């Protein structure tokens, strides 16, 4: 069961959170916040480790950001939420402190319950991705990471990023990476990888494959780089038969079998993309350097947050960066409220690689765009599990 910790001196707020989580709540009420966040957890019982920490509006911003940063450094798998009206500069400061979401104090009860549930699930995904077991930090066999590459706009480089990322991951984990083409109508991964699949996503969501993972695996196409691909349907008309539930089940099946499930999507937020995002551990946003692309992405990030689709990891890729007439990186970051994690420059080699059907990272060129795409792959190297805190002194002073 998910564990929640609220930091608040306001009993009415604590009651509200308690109601939203069905009463299963731990509470820190001491105005003095400990420097070691482990102390917060020992208020209740030894070994307690929350999935979600909720910072109440009665905390000062400085205290909230300090404790959030300490939690983020020591326990990045925990989802930290700050309940507070948005004010100038706060979203960026919150993001830097590792706060996953800013929640309006006036949020409706149903929405609040839903948001807390999704926050707990995101923490569970992060724990799984880090290979940590509930509560005690031991290794366990885990679900693979589900990396969804998306953008509100077409033609910005989603397929380029998704295929190169999958090829790069397959180089470190051969036979453990699957690339799924969720651009259901006009997906072109088959062409991009020079594959001629007999079976596609249409067959992969059939009853036989949904029931038996071995059947599903036989529908994947092997690529020389060591990755498997599940290509888009042969006919755009097939999209109408594929339901969001089918996609959810498909992603779950693949994540149970492969370390990496990389998902390419079409522009915008189709039902299939939303279903994949709901299962994602990672969102990879691709943005161009033009105003419509940047503004569109800002809206997309906002709407995903409102929907509670906040992943364990978020990556922002500026692609096709053109220093002559594109927007400056800093302006893009300010509009997005998020720093760019990778900037891939415009390069003719990328276009050539698309037309040849050989991804840049497969060709192993020394091209400048290839260097930055490799940097993206390195962001996904397995996280080193955190060691357990050496001291978890009991501290009941703050317990309510
Ligand atoms: N950094 C880059 N430099 C030069 N060309 C690029 C770069 N990134 C992508 N391209 C080219 O831009 C075109 C569109 O890229 P891609 O197909 O990856 O975009 P997309 O977002 O998947 O498009 P769609 O929305 O249609 O699926 C391709 O021809 C690709 O080679
Ligand atoms: Mg594409």
JSON list of N, CA and C in Angstrom, two decimals, residues 292-361:
[
{"chain": "A", "resi": 292, "resn": "UNK", "atom": "N", "xyz": [6.08, 28.30, -32.47]},
{"chain": "A", "resi": 292, "resn": "UNK", "atom": "CA", "xyz": [4.92, 27.39, -32.30]},
{"chain": "A", "resi": 292, "resn": "UNK", "atom": "C", "xyz": [5.31, 26.07, -31.62]},
{"chain": "A", "resi": 293, "resn": "UNK", "atom": "N", "xyz": [6.48, 25.55, -31.93]},
{"chain": "A", "resi": 293, "resn": "UNK", "atom": "CA", "xyz": [6.91, 24.30, -31.32]},
{"chain": "A", "resi": 293, "resn": "UNK", "atom": "C", "xyz": [7.10, 24.47, -29.81]},
{"chain": "A", "resi": 294, "resn": "UNK", "atom": "N", "xyz": [7.74, 25.56, -29.42]},
{"chain": "A", "resi": 294, "resn": "UNK", "atom": "CA", "xyz": [8.03, 25.78, -28.00]},
{"chain": "A", "resi": 294, "resn": "UNK", "atom": "C", "xyz": [6.74, 26.05, -27.23]},
{"chain": "A", "resi": 295, "resn": "UNK", "atom": "N", "xyz": [5.88, 26.90, -27.80]},
{"chain": "A", "resi": 295, "resn": "UNK", "atom": "CA", "xyz": [4.62, 27.21, -27.10]},
{"chain": "A", "resi": 295, "resn": "UNK", "atom": "C", "xyz": [3.75, 25.96, -27.00]},
{"chain": "A", "resi": 296, "resn": "UNK", "atom": "N", "xyz": [3.76, 25.18, -28.07]},
{"chain": "A", "resi": 296, "resn": "UNK", "atom": "CA", "xyz": [2.96, 23.95, -28.06]},
{"chain": "A", "resi": 296, "resn": "UNK", "atom": "C", "xyz": [3.44, 23.02, -26.96]},
{"chain": "A", "resi": 297, "resn": "UNK", "atom": "N", "xyz": [4.74, 22.90, -26.82]},
{"chain": "A", "resi": 297, "resn": "UNK", "atom": "CA", "xyz": [5.28, 21.99, -25.81]},
{"chain": "A", "resi": 297, "resn": "UNK", "atom": "C", "xyz": [4.95, 22.49, -24.40]},
{"chain": "A", "resi": 298, "resn": "UNK", "atom": "N", "xyz": [5.01, 23.79, -24.22]},
{"chain": "A", "resi": 298, "resn": "UNK", "atom": "CA", "xyz": [4.68, 24.34, -22.90]},
{"chain": "A", "resi": 298, "resn": "UNK", "atom": "C", "xyz": [3.24, 23.92, -22.51]},
{"chain": "A", "resi": 299, "resn": "UNK", "atom": "N", "xyz": [2.34, 24.04, -23.49]},
{"chain": "A", "resi": 299, "resn": "UNK", "atom": "CA", "xyz": [0.94, 23.66, -23.23]},
{"chain": "A", "resi": 299, "resn": "UNK", "atom": "C", "xyz": [0.85, 22.16, -22.94]},
{"chain": "A", "resi": 300, "resn": "UNK", "atom": "N", "xyz": [1.62, 21.39, -23.68]},
{"chain": "A", "resi": 300, "resn": "UNK", "atom": "CA", "xyz": [1.56, 19.93, -23.51]},
{"chain": "A", "resi": 300, "resn": "UNK", "atom": "C", "xyz": [2.05, 19.54, -22.11]},
{"chain": "A", "resi": 301, "resn": "UNK", "atom": "N", "xyz": [3.14, 20.15, -21.67]},
{"chain": "A", "resi": 301, "resn": "UNK", "atom": "CA", "xyz": [3.66, 19.84, -20.33]},
{"chain": "A", "resi": 301, "resn": "UNK", "atom": "C", "xyz": [2.62, 20.21, -19.28]},
{"chain": "A", "resi": 302, "resn": "UNK", "atom": "N", "xyz": [1.98, 21.38, -19.46]},
{"chain": "A", "resi": 302, "resn": "UNK", "atom": "CA", "xyz": [0.97, 21.83, -18.50]},
{"chain": "A", "resi": 302, "resn": "UNK", "atom": "C", "xyz": [-0.21, 20.86, -18.44]},
{"chain": "A", "resi": 303, "resn": "UNK", "atom": "N", "xyz": [-0.67, 20.44, -19.61]},
{"chain": "A", "resi": 303, "resn": "UNK", "atom": "CA", "xyz": [-1.86, 19.58, -19.62]},
{"chain": "A", "resi": 303, "resn": "UNK", "atom": "C", "xyz": [-1.53, 18.22, -19.01]},
{"chain": "A", "resi": 304, "resn": "UNK", "atom": "N", "xyz": [-0.32, 17.73, -19.26]},
{"chain": "A", "resi": 304, "resn": "UNK", "atom": "CA", "xyz": [0.07, 16.44, -18.68]},
{"chain": "A", "resi": 304, "resn": "UNK", "atom": "C", "xyz": [0.11, 16.55, -17.16]},
{"chain": "A", "resi": 305, "resn": "UNK", "atom": "N", "xyz": [0.60, 17.70, -16.68]},
{"chain": "A", "resi": 305, "resn": "UNK", "atom": "CA", "xyz": [0.64, 17.88, -15.24]},
{"chain": "A", "resi": 305, "resn": "UNK", "atom": "C", "xyz": [-0.79, 17.90, -14.67]},
{"chain": "A", "resi": 306, "resn": "UNK", "atom": "N", "xyz": [-1.67, 18.61, -15.38]},
{"chain": "A", "resi": 306, "resn": "UNK", "atom": "CA", "xyz": [-3.07, 18.64, -14.90]},
{"chain": "A", "resi": 306, "resn": "UNK", "atom": "C", "xyz": [-3.69, 17.25, -14.89]},
{"chain": "A", "resi": 307, "resn": "UNK", "atom": "N", "xyz": [-3.28, 16.43, -15.84]},
{"chain": "A", "resi": 307, "resn": "UNK", "atom": "CA", "xyz": [-3.82, 15.07, -15.90]},
{"chain": "A", "resi": 307, "resn": "UNK", "atom": "C", "xyz": [-3.13, 14.14, -14.90]},
{"chain": "A", "resi": 308, "resn": "UNK", "atom": "N", "xyz": [-2.16, 14.67, -14.19]},
{"chain": "A", "resi": 308, "resn": "UNK", "atom": "CA", "xyz": [-1.43, 13.84, -13.21]},
{"chain": "A", "resi": 308, "resn": "UNK", "atom": "C", "xyz": [-0.45, 12.89, -13.88]},
{"chain": "A", "resi": 309, "resn": "UNK", "atom": "N", "xyz": [-0.14, 13.13, -15.14]},
{"chain": "A", "resi": 309, "resn": "UNK", "atom": "CA", "xyz": [0.83, 12.27, -15.85]},
{"chain": "A", "resi": 309, "resn": "UNK", "atom": "C", "xyz": [2.23, 12.85, -15.68]},
{"chain": "A", "resi": 310, "resn": "UNK", "atom": "N", "xyz": [2.73, 12.68, -14.46]},
{"chain": "A", "resi": 310, "resn": "UNK", "atom": "CA", "xyz": [4.06, 13.22, -14.14]},
{"chain": "A", "resi": 310, "resn": "UNK", "atom": "C", "xyz": [5.00, 12.02, -13.98]},
{"chain": "A", "resi": 311, "resn": "UNK", "atom": "N", "xyz": [5.97, 11.89, -14.90]},
{"chain": "A", "resi": 311, "resn": "UNK", "atom": "CA", "xyz": [6.78, 10.67, -14.87]},
{"chain": "A", "resi": 311, "resn": "UNK", "atom": "C", "xyz": [7.91, 10.75, -13.84]},
{"chain": "A", "resi": 312, "resn": "UNK", "atom": "N", "xyz": [8.56, 9.61, -13.70]},
{"chain": "A", "resi": 312, "resn": "UNK", "atom": "CA", "xyz": [9.73, 9.59, -12.81]},
{"chain": "A", "resi": 312, "resn": "UNK", "atom": "C", "xyz": [10.86, 10.44, -13.38]},
{"chain": "A", "resi": 313, "resn": "UNK", "atom": "N", "xyz": [10.99, 10.42, -14.69]},
{"chain": "A", "resi": 313, "resn": "UNK", "atom": "CA", "xyz": [12.08, 11.16, -15.33]},
{"chain": "A", "resi": 313, "resn": "UNK", "atom": "C", "xyz": [11.53, 11.93, -16.52]},
{"chain": "A", "resi": 314, "resn": "UNK", "atom": "N", "xyz": [12.00, 13.15, -16.65]},
{"chain": "A", "resi": 314, "resn": "UNK", "atom": "CA", "xyz": [11.57, 13.95, -17.80]},
{"chain": "A", "resi": 314, "resn": "UNK", "atom": "C", "xyz": [12.82, 14.47, -18.50]},
{"chain": "A", "resi": 315, "resn": "UNK", "atom": "N", "xyz": [12.84, 14.39, -19.82]},
{"chain": "A", "resi": 315, "resn": "UNK", "atom": "CA", "xyz": [14.00, 14.83, -20.58]},
{"chain": "A", "resi": 315, "resn": "UNK", "atom": "C", "xyz": [13.50, 15.79, -21.67]},
{"chain": "A", "resi": 316, "resn": "UNK", "atom": "N", "xyz": [14.16, 16.90, -21.82]},
{"chain": "A", "resi": 316, "resn": "UNK", "atom": "CA", "xyz": [13.78, 17.85, -22.87]},
{"chain": "A", "resi": 316, "resn": "UNK", "atom": "C", "xyz": [14.91, 17.93, -23.90]},
{"chain": "A", "resi": 317, "resn": "UNK", "atom": "N", "xyz": [14.56, 17.63, -25.14]},
{"chain": "A", "resi": 317, "resn": "UNK", "atom": "CA", "xyz": [15.56, 17.64, -26.21]},
{"chain": "A", "resi": 317, "resn": "UNK", "atom": "C", "xyz": [15.22, 18.77, -27.18]},
{"chain": "A", "resi": 318, "resn": "UNK", "atom": "N", "xyz": [16.12, 19.69, -27.34]},
{"chain": "A", "resi": 318, "resn": "UNK", "atom": "CA", "xyz": [15.95, 20.69, -28.40]},
{"chain": "A", "resi": 318, "resn": "UNK", "atom": "C", "xyz": [16.60, 20.07, -29.64]},
{"chain": "A", "resi": 319, "resn": "UNK", "atom": "N", "xyz": [15.84, 19.92, -30.69]},
{"chain": "A", "resi": 319, "resn": "UNK", "atom": "CA", "xyz": [16.38, 19.27, -31.89]},
{"chain": "A", "resi": 319, "resn": "UNK", "atom": "C", "xyz": [16.42, 20.24, -33.06]},
{"chain": "A", "resi": 320, "resn": "UNK", "atom": "N", "xyz": [17.31, 19.93, -34.00]},
{"chain": "A", "resi": 320, "resn": "UNK", "atom": "CA", "xyz": [17.42, 20.74, -35.18]},
{"chain": "A", "resi": 320, "resn": "UNK", "atom": "C", "xyz": [17.84, 22.15, -34.82]},
{"chain": "A", "resi": 321, "resn": "UNK", "atom": "N", "xyz": [18.61, 22.27, -33.73]},
{"chain": "A", "resi": 321, "resn": "UNK", "atom": "CA", "xyz": [18.94, 23.60, -33.22]},
{"chain": "A", "resi": 321, "resn": "UNK", "atom": "C", "xyz": [19.73, 24.36, -34.29]},
{"chain": "A", "resi": 322, "resn": "UNK", "atom": "N", "xyz": [19.21, 25.51, -34.58]},
{"chain": "A", "resi": 322, "resn": "UNK", "atom": "CA", "xyz": [19.79, 26.32, -35.64]},
{"chain": "A", "resi": 322, "resn": "UNK", "atom": "C", "xyz": [20.11, 27.68, -35.04]},
{"chain": "A", "resi": 323, "resn": "UNK", "atom": "N", "xyz": [21.40, 27.94, -34.87]},
{"chain": "A", "resi": 323, "resn": "UNK", "atom": "CA", "xyz": [21.80, 29.15, -34.14]},
{"chain": "A", "resi": 323, "resn": "UNK", "atom": "C", "xyz": [21.53, 30.43, -34.93]},
{"chain": "A", "resi": 324, "resn": "UNK", "atom": "N", "xyz": [21.29, 30.30, -36.25]},
{"chain": "A", "resi": 324, "resn": "UNK", "atom": "CA", "xyz": [21.15, 31.52, -37.05]},
{"chain": "A", "resi": 324, "resn": "UNK", "atom": "C", "xyz": [19.78, 32.16, -36.87]},
{"chain": "A", "resi": 325, "resn": "UNK", "atom": "N", "xyz": [18.70, 31.39, -37.12]},
{"chain": "A", "resi": 325, "resn": "UNK", "atom": "CA", "xyz": [17.40, 32.05, -36.97]},
{"chain": "A", "resi": 325, "resn": "UNK", "atom": "C", "xyz": [16.45, 31.36, -36.00]},
{"chain": "A", "resi": 326, "resn": "UNK", "atom": "N", "xyz": [16.96, 30.39, -35.25]},
{"chain": "A", "resi": 326, "resn": "UNK", "atom": "CA", "xyz": [16.11, 29.75, -34.24]},
{"chain": "A", "resi": 326, "resn": "UNK", "atom": "C", "xyz": [16.08, 30.57, -32.96]},
{"chain": "A", "resi": 327, "resn": "UNK", "atom": "N", "xyz": [15.15, 30.21, -32.05]},
{"chain": "A", "resi": 327, "resn": "UNK", "atom": "CA", "xyz": [15.11, 30.87, -30.74]},
{"chain": "A", "resi": 327, "resn": "UNK", "atom": "C", "xyz": [16.35, 30.47, -29.95]},
{"chain": "A", "resi": 328, "resn": "UNK", "atom": "N", "xyz": [16.79, 31.35, -29.06]},
{"chain": "A", "resi": 328, "resn": "UNK", "atom": "CA", "xyz": [17.95, 31.03, -28.22]},
{"chain": "A", "resi": 328, "resn": "UNK", "atom": "C", "xyz": [17.54, 29.98, -27.19]},
{"chain": "A", "resi": 329, "resn": "UNK", "atom": "N", "xyz": [18.52, 29.14, -26.82]},
{"chain": "A", "resi": 329, "resn": "UNK", "atom": "CA", "xyz": [18.24, 28.07, -25.86]},
{"chain": "A", "resi": 329, "resn": "UNK", "atom": "C", "xyz": [17.63, 28.62, -24.56]},
{"chain": "A", "resi": 330, "resn": "UNK", "atom": "N", "xyz": [18.18, 29.74, -24.10]},
{"chain": "A", "resi": 330, "resn": "UNK", "atom": "CA", "xyz": [17.69, 30.28, -22.83]},
{"chain": "A", "resi": 330, "resn": "UNK", "atom": "C", "xyz": [16.22, 30.71, -22.93]},
{"chain": "A", "resi": 331, "resn": "UNK", "atom": "N", "xyz": [15.85, 31.29, -24.08]},
{"chain": "A", "resi": 331, "resn": "UNK", "atom": "CA", "xyz": [14.45, 31.71, -24.26]},
{"chain": "A", "resi": 331, "resn": "UNK", "atom": "C", "xyz": [13.54, 30.49, -24.28]},
{"chain": "A", "resi": 332, "resn": "UNK", "atom": "N", "xyz": [14.01, 29.43, -24.92]},
{"chain": "A", "resi": 332, "resn": "UNK", "atom": "CA", "xyz": [13.20, 28.20, -24.97]},
{"chain": "A", "resi": 332, "resn": "UNK", "atom": "C", "xyz": [13.00, 27.67, -23.55]},
{"chain": "A", "resi": 333, "resn": "UNK", "atom": "N", "xyz": [14.09, 27.65, -22.78]},
{"chain": "A", "resi": 333, "resn": "UNK", "atom": "CA", "xyz": [14.01, 27.11, -21.42]},
{"chain": "A", "resi": 333, "resn": "UNK", "atom": "C", "xyz": [13.10, 27.96, -20.54]},
{"chain": "A", "resi": 334, "resn": "UNK", "atom": "N", "xyz": [13.16, 29.27, -20.72]},
{"chain": "A", "resi": 334, "resn": "UNK", "atom": "CA", "xyz": [12.31, 30.14, -19.91]},
{"chain": "A", "resi": 334, "resn": "UNK", "atom": "C", "xyz": [10.84, 29.88, -20.23]},
{"chain": "A", "resi": 335, "resn": "UNK", "atom": "N", "xyz": [10.53, 29.76, -21.52]},
{"chain": "A", "resi": 335, "resn": "UNK", "atom": "CA", "xyz": [9.13, 29.51, -21.89]},
{"chain": "A", "resi": 335, "resn": "UNK", "atom": "C", "xyz": [8.66, 28.16, -21.37]},
{"chain": "A", "resi": 336, "resn": "UNK", "atom": "N", "xyz": [9.55, 27.17, -21.44]},
{"chain": "A", "resi": 336, "resn": "UNK", "atom": "CA", "xyz": [9.15, 25.83, -21.02]},
{"chain": "A", "resi": 336, "resn": "UNK", "atom": "C", "xyz": [9.13, 25.68, -19.50]},
{"chain": "A", "resi": 337, "resn": "UNK", "atom": "N", "xyz": [9.91, 26.54, -18.79]},
{"chain": "A", "resi": 337, "resn": "UNK", "atom": "CA", "xyz": [10.06, 26.36, -17.35]},
{"chain": "A", "resi": 337, "resn": "UNK", "atom": "C", "xyz": [10.86, 25.10, -17.07]},
{"chain": "A", "resi": 338, "resn": "UNK", "atom": "N", "xyz": [11.71, 24.73, -18.01]},
{"chain": "A", "resi": 338, "resn": "UNK", "atom": "CA", "xyz": [12.48, 23.49, -17.88]},
{"chain": "A", "resi": 338, "resn": "UNK", "atom": "C", "xyz": [13.78, 23.64, -18.65]},
{"chain": "A", "resi": 339, "resn": "UNK", "atom": "N", "xyz": [14.86, 23.18, -18.04]},
{"chain": "A", "resi": 339, "resn": "UNK", "atom": "CA", "xyz": [16.14, 23.26, -18.76]},
{"chain": "A", "resi": 339, "resn": "UNK", "atom": "C", "xyz": [16.20, 22.21, -19.85]},
{"chain": "A", "resi": 340, "resn": "UNK", "atom": "N", "xyz": [16.91, 22.51, -20.92]},
{"chain": "A", "resi": 340, "resn": "UNK", "atom": "CA", "xyz": [17.11, 21.51, -21.97]},
{"chain": "A", "resi": 340, "resn": "UNK", "atom": "C", "xyz": [18.16, 20.52, -21.48]},
{"chain": "A", "resi": 341, "resn": "UNK", "atom": "N", "xyz": [17.87, 19.24, -21.67]},
{"chain": "A", "resi": 341, "resn": "UNK", "atom": "CA", "xyz": [18.83, 18.22, -21.23]},
{"chain": "A", "resi": 341, "resn": "UNK", "atom": "C", "xyz": [19.82, 17.88, -22.34]},
{"chain": "A", "resi": 342, "resn": "UNK", "atom": "N", "xyz": [19.35, 17.96, -23.58]},
{"chain": "A", "resi": 342, "resn": "UNK", "atom": "CA", "xyz": [20.23, 17.68, -24.72]},
{"chain": "A", "resi": 342, "resn": "UNK", "atom": "C", "xyz": [19.84, 18.65, -25.84]},
{"chain": "A", "resi": 343, "resn": "UNK", "atom": "N", "xyz": [20.85, 19.18, -26.52]},
{"chain": "A", "resi": 343, "resn": "UNK", "atom": "CA", "xyz": [20.58, 20.04, -27.68]},
{"chain": "A", "resi": 343, "resn": "UNK", "atom": "C", "xyz": [21.23, 19.39, -28.89]},
{"chain": "A", "resi": 344, "resn": "UNK", "atom": "N", "xyz": [20.40, 18.92, -29.82]},
{"chain": "A", "resi": 344, "resn": "UNK", "atom": "CA", "xyz": [20.93, 18.25, -31.03]},
{"chain": "A", "resi": 344, "resn": "UNK", "atom": "C", "xyz": [20.93, 19.28, -32.16]},
{"chain": "A", "resi": 345, "resn": "UNK", "atom": "N", "xyz": [22.11, 19.58, -32.69]},
{"chain": "A", "resi": 345, "resn": "UNK", "atom": "CA", "xyz": [22.17, 20.61, -33.74]},
{"chain": "A", "resi": 345, "resn": "UNK", "atom": "C", "xyz": [21.59, 20.11, -35.07]},
{"chain": "A", "resi": 346, "resn": "UNK", "atom": "N", "xyz": [21.29, 21.04, -35.93]},
{"chain": "A", "resi": 346, "resn": "UNK", "atom": "CA", "xyz": [20.91, 20.67, -37.29]},
{"chain": "A", "resi": 346, "resn": "UNK", "atom": "C", "xyz": [22.11, 19.99, -37.93]},
{"chain": "A", "resi": 347, "resn": "UNK", "atom": "N", "xyz": [21.86, 18.90, -38.64]},
{"chain": "A", "resi": 347, "resn": "UNK", "atom": "CA", "xyz": [22.96, 18.23, -39.33]},
{"chain": "A", "resi": 347, "resn": "UNK", "atom": "C", "xyz": [22.42, 17.50, -40.55]},
{"chain": "A", "resi": 348, "resn": "UNK", "atom": "N", "xyz": [23.11, 17.69, -41.66]},
{"chain": "A", "resi": 348, "resn": "UNK", "atom": "CA", "xyz": [22.67, 17.02, -42.90]},
{"chain": "A", "resi": 348, "resn": "UNK", "atom": "C", "xyz": [22.78, 15.50, -42.76]},
{"chain": "A", "resi": 349, "resn": "UNK", "atom": "N", "xyz": [23.71, 15.04, -41.94]},
{"chain": "A", "resi": 349, "resn": "UNK", "atom": "CA", "xyz": [23.88, 13.60, -41.76]},
{"chain": "A", "resi": 349, "resn": "UNK", "atom": "C", "xyz": [22.61, 12.95, -41.20]},
{"chain": "A", "resi": 350, "resn": "UNK", "atom": "N", "xyz": [21.87, 13.72, -40.39]},
{"chain": "A", "resi": 350, "resn": "UNK", "atom": "CA", "xyz": [20.64, 13.15, -39.81]},
{"chain": "A", "resi": 350, "resn": "UNK", "atom": "C", "xyz": [19.64, 12.88, -40.94]},
{"chain": "A", "resi": 351, "resn": "UNK", "atom": "N", "xyz": [19.49, 13.87, -41.76]},
{"chain": "A", "resi": 351, "resn": "UNK", "atom": "CA", "xyz": [18.54, 13.73, -42.88]},
{"chain": "A", "resi": 351, "resn": "UNK", "atom": "C", "xyz": [18.94, 12.57, -43.79]},
{"chain": "A", "resi": 352, "resn": "UNK", "atom": "N", "xyz": [20.24, 12.50, -44.04]},
{"chain": "A", "resi": 352, "resn": "UNK", "atom": "CA", "xyz": [20.77, 11.43, -44.88]},
{"chain": "A", "resi": 352, "resn": "UNK", "atom": "C", "xyz": [20.50, 10.06, -44.25]},
{"chain": "A", "resi": 353, "resn": "UNK", "atom": "N", "xyz": [20.71, 9.99, -42.93]},
{"chain": "A", "resi": 353, "resn": "UNK", "atom": "CA", "xyz": [20.53, 8.71, -42.24]},
{"chain": "A", "resi": 353, "resn": "UNK", "atom": "C", "xyz": [19.07, 8.28, -42.30]},
{"chain": "A", "resi": 354, "resn": "UNK", "atom": "N", "xyz": [18.15, 9.24, -42.23]},
{"chain": "A", "resi": 354, "resn": "UNK", "atom": "CA", "xyz": [16.73, 8.90, -42.33]},
{"chain": "A", "resi": 354, "resn": "UNK", "atom": "C", "xyz": [16.45, 8.33, -43.72]},
{"chain": "A", "resi": 355, "resn": "UNK", "atom": "N", "xyz": [16.97, 9.01, -44.72]},
{"chain": "A", "resi": 355, "resn": "UNK", "atom": "CA", "xyz": [16.69, 8.58, -46.09]},
{"chain": "A", "resi": 355, "resn": "UNK", "atom": "C", "xyz": [17.33, 7.23, -46.41]},
{"chain": "A", "resi": 356, "resn": "UNK", "atom": "N", "xyz": [18.47, 6.95, -45.77]},
{"chain": "A", "resi": 356, "resn": "UNK", "atom": "CA", "xyz": [19.15, 5.67, -46.01]},
{"chain": "A", "resi": 356, "resn": "UNK", "atom": "C", "xyz": [18.57, 4.53, -45.18]},
{"chain": "A", "resi": 357, "resn": "UNK", "atom": "N", "xyz": [17.85, 4.88, -44.12]},
{"chain": "A", "resi": 357, "resn": "UNK", "atom": "CA", "xyz": [17.32, 3.83, -43.23]},
{"chain": "A", "resi": 357, "resn": "UNK", "atom": "C", "xyz": [18.39, 3.26, -42.31]},
{"chain": "A", "resi": 358, "resn": "UNK", "atom": "N", "xyz": [19.39, 4.09, -42.00]},
{"chain": "A", "resi": 358, "resn": "UNK", "atom": "CA", "xyz": [20.43, 3.64, -41.04]},
{"chain": "A", "resi": 358, "resn": "UNK", "atom": "C", "xyz": [20.59, 4.75, -39.99]},
{"chain": "A", "resi": 359, "resn": "UNK", "atom": "N", "xyz": [20.05, 4.53, -38.78]},
{"chain": "A", "resi": 359, "resn": "UNK", "atom": "CA", "xyz": [20.15, 5.59, -37.76]},
{"chain": "A", "resi": 359, "resn": "UNK", "atom": "C", "xyz": [21.61, 5.99, -37.51]},
{"chain": "A", "resi": 360, "resn": "UNK", "atom": "N", "xyz": [21.77, 7.25, -37.19]},
{"chain": "A", "resi": 360, "resn": "UNK", "atom": "CA", "xyz": [23.12, 7.80, -37.01]},
{"chain": "A", "resi": 360, "resn": "UNK", "atom": "C", "xyz": [23.95, 6.98, -36.03]},
{"chain": "A", "resi": 361, "resn": "UNK", "atom": "N", "xyz": [23.33, 6.56, -34.92]},
{"chain": "A", "resi": 361, "resn": "UNK", "atom": "CA", "xyz": [24.10, 5.83, -33.91]},
{"chain": "A", "resi": 361, "resn": "UNK", "atom": "C", "xyz": [24.43, 4.40, -34.35]}
]
